[in-house]
mmCIF file of C-alpha atoms in Angstrom:
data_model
loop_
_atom_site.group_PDB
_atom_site.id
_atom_site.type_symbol
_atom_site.label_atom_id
_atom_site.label_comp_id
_atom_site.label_asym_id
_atom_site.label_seq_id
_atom_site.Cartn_x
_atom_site.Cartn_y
_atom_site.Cartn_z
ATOM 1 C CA UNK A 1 3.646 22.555 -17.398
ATOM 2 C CA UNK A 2 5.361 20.138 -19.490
ATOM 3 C CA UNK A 3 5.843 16.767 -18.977
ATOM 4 C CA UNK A 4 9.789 15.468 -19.833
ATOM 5 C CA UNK A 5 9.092 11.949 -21.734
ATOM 6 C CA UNK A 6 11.252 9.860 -19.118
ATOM 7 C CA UNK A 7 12.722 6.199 -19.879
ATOM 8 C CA UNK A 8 12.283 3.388 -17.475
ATOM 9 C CA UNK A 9 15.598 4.077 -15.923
ATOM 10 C CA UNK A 10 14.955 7.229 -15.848
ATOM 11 C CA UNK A 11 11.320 6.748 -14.160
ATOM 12 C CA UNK A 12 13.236 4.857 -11.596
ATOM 13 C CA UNK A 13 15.454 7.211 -11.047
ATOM 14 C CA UNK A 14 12.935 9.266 -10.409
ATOM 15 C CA UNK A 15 11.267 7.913 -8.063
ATOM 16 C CA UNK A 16 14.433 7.178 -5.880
ATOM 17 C CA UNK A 17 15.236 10.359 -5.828
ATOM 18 C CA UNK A 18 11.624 11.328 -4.991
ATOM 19 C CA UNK A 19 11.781 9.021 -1.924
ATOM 20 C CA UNK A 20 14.957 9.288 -0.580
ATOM 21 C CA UNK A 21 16.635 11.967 -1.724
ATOM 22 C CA UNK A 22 13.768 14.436 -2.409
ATOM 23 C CA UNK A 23 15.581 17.697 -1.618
ATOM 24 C CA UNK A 24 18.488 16.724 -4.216
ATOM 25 C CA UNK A 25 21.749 17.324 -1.557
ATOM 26 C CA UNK A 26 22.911 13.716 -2.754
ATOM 27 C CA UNK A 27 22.198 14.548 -6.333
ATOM 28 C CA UNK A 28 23.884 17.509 -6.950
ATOM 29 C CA UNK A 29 27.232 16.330 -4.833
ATOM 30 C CA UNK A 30 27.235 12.991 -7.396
ATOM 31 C CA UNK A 31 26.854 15.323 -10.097
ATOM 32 C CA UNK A 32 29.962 17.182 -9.677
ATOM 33 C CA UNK A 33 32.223 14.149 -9.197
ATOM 34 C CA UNK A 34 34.177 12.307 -12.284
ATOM 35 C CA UNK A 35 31.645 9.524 -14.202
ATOM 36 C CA UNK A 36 34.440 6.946 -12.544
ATOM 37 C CA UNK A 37 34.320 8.270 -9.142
ATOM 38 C CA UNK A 38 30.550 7.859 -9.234
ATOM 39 C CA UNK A 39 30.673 4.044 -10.042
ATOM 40 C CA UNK A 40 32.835 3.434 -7.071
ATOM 41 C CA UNK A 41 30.690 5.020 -4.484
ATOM 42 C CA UNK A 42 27.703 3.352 -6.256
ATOM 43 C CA UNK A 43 29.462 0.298 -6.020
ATOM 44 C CA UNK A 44 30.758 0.896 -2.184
ATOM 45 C CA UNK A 45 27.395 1.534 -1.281
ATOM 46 C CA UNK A 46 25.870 -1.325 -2.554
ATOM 47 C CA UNK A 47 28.286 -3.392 -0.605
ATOM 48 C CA UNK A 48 28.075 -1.507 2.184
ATOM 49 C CA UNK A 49 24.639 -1.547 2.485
ATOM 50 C CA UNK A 50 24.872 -5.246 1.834
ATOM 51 C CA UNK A 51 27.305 -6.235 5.014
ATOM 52 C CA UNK A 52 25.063 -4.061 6.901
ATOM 53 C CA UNK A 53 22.297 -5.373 6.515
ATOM 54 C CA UNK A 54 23.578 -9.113 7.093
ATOM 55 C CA UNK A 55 25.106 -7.502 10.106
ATOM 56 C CA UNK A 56 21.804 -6.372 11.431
ATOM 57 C CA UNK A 57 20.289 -9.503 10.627
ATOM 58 C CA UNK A 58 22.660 -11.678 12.587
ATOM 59 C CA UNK A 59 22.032 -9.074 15.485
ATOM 60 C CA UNK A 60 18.036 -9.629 15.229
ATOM 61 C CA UNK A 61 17.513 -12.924 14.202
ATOM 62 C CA UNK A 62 17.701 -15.082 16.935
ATOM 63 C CA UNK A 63 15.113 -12.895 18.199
ATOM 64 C CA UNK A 64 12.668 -14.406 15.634
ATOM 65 C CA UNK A 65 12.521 -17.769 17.337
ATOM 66 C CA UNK A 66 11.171 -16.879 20.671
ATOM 67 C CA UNK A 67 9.032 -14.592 18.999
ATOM 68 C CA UNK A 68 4.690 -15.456 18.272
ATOM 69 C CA UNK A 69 4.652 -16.630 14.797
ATOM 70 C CA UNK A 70 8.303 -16.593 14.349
ATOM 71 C CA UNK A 71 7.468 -17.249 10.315
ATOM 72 C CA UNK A 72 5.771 -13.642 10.002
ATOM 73 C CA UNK A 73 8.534 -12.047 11.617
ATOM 74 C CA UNK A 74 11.385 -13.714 9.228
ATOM 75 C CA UNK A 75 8.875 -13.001 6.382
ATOM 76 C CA UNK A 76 8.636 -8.747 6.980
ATOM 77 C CA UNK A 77 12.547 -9.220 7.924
ATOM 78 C CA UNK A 78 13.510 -10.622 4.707
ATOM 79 C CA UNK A 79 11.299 -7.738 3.081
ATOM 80 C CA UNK A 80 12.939 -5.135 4.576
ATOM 81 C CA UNK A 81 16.508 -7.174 3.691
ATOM 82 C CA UNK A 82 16.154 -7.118 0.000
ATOM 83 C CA UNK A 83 14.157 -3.497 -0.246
ATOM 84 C CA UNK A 84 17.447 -1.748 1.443
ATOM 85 C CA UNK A 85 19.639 -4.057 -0.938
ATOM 86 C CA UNK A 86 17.515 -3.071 -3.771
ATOM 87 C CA UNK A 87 17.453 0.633 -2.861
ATOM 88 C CA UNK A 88 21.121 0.573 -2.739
ATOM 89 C CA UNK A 89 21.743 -0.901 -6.442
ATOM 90 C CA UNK A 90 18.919 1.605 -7.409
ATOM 91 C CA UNK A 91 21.385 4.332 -6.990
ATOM 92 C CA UNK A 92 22.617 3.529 -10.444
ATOM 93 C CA UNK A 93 20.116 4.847 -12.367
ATOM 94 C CA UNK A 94 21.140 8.150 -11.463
ATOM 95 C CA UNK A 95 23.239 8.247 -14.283
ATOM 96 C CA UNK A 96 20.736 8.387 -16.439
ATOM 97 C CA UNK A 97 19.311 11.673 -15.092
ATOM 98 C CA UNK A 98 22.078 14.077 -14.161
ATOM 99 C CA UNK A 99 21.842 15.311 -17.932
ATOM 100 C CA UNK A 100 18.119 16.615 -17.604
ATOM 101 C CA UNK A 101 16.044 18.801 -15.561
ATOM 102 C CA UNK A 102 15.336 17.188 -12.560
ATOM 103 C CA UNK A 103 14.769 19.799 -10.470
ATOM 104 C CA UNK A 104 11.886 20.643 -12.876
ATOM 105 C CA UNK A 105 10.495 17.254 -12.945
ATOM 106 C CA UNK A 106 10.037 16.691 -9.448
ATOM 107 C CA UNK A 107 8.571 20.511 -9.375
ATOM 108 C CA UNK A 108 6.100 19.256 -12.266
ATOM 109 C CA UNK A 109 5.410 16.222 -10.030
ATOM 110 C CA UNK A 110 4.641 17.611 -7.171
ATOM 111 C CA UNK A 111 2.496 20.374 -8.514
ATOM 112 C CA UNK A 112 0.487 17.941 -10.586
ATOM 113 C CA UNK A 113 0.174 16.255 -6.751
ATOM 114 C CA UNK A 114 -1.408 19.311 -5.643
ATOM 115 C CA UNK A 115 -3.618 19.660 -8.320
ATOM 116 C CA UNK A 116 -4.842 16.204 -7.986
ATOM 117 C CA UNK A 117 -5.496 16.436 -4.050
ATOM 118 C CA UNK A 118 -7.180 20.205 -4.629
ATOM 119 C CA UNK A 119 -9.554 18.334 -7.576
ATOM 120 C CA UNK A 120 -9.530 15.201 -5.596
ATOM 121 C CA UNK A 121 -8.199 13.558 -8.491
ATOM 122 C CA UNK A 122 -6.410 10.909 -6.572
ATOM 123 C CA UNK A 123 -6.414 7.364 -7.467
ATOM 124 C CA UNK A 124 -7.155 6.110 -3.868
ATOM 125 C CA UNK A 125 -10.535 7.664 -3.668
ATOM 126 C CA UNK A 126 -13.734 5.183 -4.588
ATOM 127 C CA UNK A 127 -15.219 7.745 -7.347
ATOM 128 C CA UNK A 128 -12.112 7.820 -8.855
ATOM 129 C CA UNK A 129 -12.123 3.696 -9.425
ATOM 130 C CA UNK A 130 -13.356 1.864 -12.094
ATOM 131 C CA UNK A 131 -16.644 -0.224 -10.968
ATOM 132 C CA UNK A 132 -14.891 -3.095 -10.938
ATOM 133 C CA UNK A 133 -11.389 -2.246 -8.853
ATOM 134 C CA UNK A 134 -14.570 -1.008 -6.401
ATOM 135 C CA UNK A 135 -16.325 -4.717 -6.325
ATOM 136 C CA UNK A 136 -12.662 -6.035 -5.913
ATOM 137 C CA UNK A 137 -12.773 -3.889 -2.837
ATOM 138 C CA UNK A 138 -15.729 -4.203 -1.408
ATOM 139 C CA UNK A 139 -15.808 -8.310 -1.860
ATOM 140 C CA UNK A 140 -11.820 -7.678 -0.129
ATOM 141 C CA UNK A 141 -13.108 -6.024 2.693
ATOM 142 C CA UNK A 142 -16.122 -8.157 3.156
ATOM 143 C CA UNK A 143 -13.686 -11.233 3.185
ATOM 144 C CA UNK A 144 -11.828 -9.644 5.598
ATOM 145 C CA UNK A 145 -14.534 -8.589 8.230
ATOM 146 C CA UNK A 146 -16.030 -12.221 8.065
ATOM 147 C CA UNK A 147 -12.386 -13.507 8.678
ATOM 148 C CA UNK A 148 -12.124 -11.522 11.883
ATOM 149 C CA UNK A 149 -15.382 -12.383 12.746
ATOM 150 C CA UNK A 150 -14.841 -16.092 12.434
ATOM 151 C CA UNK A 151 -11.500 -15.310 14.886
ATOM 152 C CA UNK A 152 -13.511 -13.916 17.143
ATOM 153 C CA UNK A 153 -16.124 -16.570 17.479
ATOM 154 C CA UNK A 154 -13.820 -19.347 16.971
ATOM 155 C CA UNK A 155 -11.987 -17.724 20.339
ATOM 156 C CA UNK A 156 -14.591 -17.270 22.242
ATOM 157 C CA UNK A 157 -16.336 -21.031 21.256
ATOM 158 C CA UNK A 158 -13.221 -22.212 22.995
ATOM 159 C CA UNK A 159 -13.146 -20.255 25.943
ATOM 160 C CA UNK A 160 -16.952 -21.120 26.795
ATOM 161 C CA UNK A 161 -16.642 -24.916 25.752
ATOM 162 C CA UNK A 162 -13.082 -26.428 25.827
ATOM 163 C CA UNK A 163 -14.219 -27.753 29.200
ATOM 164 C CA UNK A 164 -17.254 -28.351 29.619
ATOM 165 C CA UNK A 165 -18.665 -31.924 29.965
ATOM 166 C CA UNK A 166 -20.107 -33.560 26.716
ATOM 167 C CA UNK A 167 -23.114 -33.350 28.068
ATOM 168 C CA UNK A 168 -26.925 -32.925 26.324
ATOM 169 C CA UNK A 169 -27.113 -29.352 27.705
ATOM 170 C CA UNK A 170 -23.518 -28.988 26.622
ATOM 171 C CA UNK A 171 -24.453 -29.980 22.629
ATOM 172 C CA UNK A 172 -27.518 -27.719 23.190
ATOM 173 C CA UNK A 173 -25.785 -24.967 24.060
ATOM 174 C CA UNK A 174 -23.225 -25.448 21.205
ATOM 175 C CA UNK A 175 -26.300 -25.710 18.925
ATOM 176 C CA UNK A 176 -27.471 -22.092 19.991
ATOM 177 C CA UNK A 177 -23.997 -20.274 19.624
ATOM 178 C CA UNK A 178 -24.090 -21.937 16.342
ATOM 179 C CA UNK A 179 -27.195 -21.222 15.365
ATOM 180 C CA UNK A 180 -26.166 -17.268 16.814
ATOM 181 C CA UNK A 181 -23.129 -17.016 14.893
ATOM 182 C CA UNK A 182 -25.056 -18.144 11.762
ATOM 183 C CA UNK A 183 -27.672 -15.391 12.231
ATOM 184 C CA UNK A 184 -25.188 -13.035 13.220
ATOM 185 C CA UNK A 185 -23.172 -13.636 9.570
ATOM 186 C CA UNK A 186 -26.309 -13.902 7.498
ATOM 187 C CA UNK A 187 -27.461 -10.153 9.257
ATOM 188 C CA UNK A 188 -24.026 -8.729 8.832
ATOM 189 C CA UNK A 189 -23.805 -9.961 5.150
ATOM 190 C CA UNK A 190 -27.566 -8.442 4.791
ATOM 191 C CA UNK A 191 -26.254 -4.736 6.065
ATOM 192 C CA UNK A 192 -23.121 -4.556 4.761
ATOM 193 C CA UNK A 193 -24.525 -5.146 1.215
ATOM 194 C CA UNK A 194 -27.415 -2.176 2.027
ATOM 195 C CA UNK A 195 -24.319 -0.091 2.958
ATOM 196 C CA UNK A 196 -22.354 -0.975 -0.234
ATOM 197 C CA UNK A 197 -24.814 -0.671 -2.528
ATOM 198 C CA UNK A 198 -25.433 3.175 -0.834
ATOM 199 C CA UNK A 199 -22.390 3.783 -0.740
ATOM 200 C CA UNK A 200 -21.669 2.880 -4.155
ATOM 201 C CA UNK A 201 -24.989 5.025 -5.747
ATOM 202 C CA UNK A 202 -23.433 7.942 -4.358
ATOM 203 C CA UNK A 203 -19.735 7.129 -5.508
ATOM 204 C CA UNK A 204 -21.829 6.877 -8.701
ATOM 205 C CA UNK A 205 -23.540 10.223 -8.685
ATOM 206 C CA UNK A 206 -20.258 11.886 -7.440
ATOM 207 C CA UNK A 207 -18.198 10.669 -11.003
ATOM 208 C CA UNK A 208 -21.316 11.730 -12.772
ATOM 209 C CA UNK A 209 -21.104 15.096 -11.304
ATOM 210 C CA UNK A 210 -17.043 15.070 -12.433
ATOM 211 C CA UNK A 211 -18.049 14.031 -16.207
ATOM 212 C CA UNK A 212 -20.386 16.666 -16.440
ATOM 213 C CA UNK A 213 -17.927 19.453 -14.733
ATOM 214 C CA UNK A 214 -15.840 18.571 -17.296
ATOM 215 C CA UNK A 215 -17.892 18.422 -20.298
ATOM 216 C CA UNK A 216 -18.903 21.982 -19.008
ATOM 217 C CA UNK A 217 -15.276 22.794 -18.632
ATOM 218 C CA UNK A 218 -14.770 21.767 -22.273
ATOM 219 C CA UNK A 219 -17.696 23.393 -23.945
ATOM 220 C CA UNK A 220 -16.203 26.754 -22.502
ATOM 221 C CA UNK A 221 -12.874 26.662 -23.568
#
């Protein structure tokens, strides 16, 4: 199979047509119109999809304020805003494509797909990280766990002592669910290092097994 050298617009175009228009009904009706015609539905859409969406977001947005964390929620709206609005004025770059292969492309693409999941090839997996990406990860996770942990104890620290007196027993008490907690990190932090550093040996062993395969591979043909 070869590969089409693409340009960025072209990339682009690509990809939108990989994501939202993936069995190429769209395409192929664009194609047949006149160049002109083309710009004014890619310009109607973009406006269109730009009225809509303020339309939906004076429908929802008053909803944001009696909402928990009210913040959050105007944050993942104003994502989803500007990713339709970007979408639409993504449309553009079709032009670049109706004048190659694309049904071949996306064919290529998707086989390559299915060679990488059948090789397990794909960039998600650990083995197929460099070491470093996999520290990233592993420190990121870490982070995480200990953040949720913290939430956790900080919660239930308040429901045992937001009201109890400030008494001797009281501090003692605090002093042992510190003292707990503390243990409780430092025996966490011990494990989950044991379980990385397993974890990563046999990551390890697995992309030494795939660099030999393939020096094998290679040595044959």
């Amino acid at each position: 199979m070869e590969n089409t050298k693409l340009t960025l617009t072209q990339k682009v175009a690509i990809f939108w047509l990989k994501n939202i228009d993936s069995q190429l009904i769209l395409f192929n009706q664009l194609k047949t119109l006149h160049q002109g015609f083309r710009l004014f539905l890619y310009a109607a859409l973009i406006v269109f999809a730009i009225f809509f969406m303020k339309f939906v977001s004076s429908l929802v947005g008053g909803y944001f304020e009696s909402a928990p964390m009210p913040e959050w929620w105007y944050f993942v709206g104003n994502i989803i805003f500007y990713s339709v609005i970007t979408g639409a004025f993504l449309i553009v770059t079709l032009e670049t494509v109706f004048n190659i292969d694309v049904f071949q492309i996306l064919a290529n693409m998707k086989e390559q797909k299915r060679l990488k999941k059948e090789q397990k090839l794909q960039k998600w997996r650990l083995r197929n990280m460099n070491i470093f990406v996999r520290i990233a990860i592993y420190i990121s996770f870490y982070v995480f766990c200990i953040f949720v942990i913290q939430i956790g104890a900080f919660g239930l620290f308040v429901d045992v002592f937001s009201n109890a007196a400030n008494t001797p027993e009281t501090q003692k008490q605090i002093s042992i669910f510190i003292q707990e907690y503390e243990s409780f990190t430092r025996w966490f932090t011990f494990i989950y290092i044991i379980l990385g550093l397993t974890l990563d040996y046999f990551v390890g062993k697995k992309r030494a097994q795939r660099t030999i395969s393939k020096e094998v591979q290679n040595e044959t043909l």
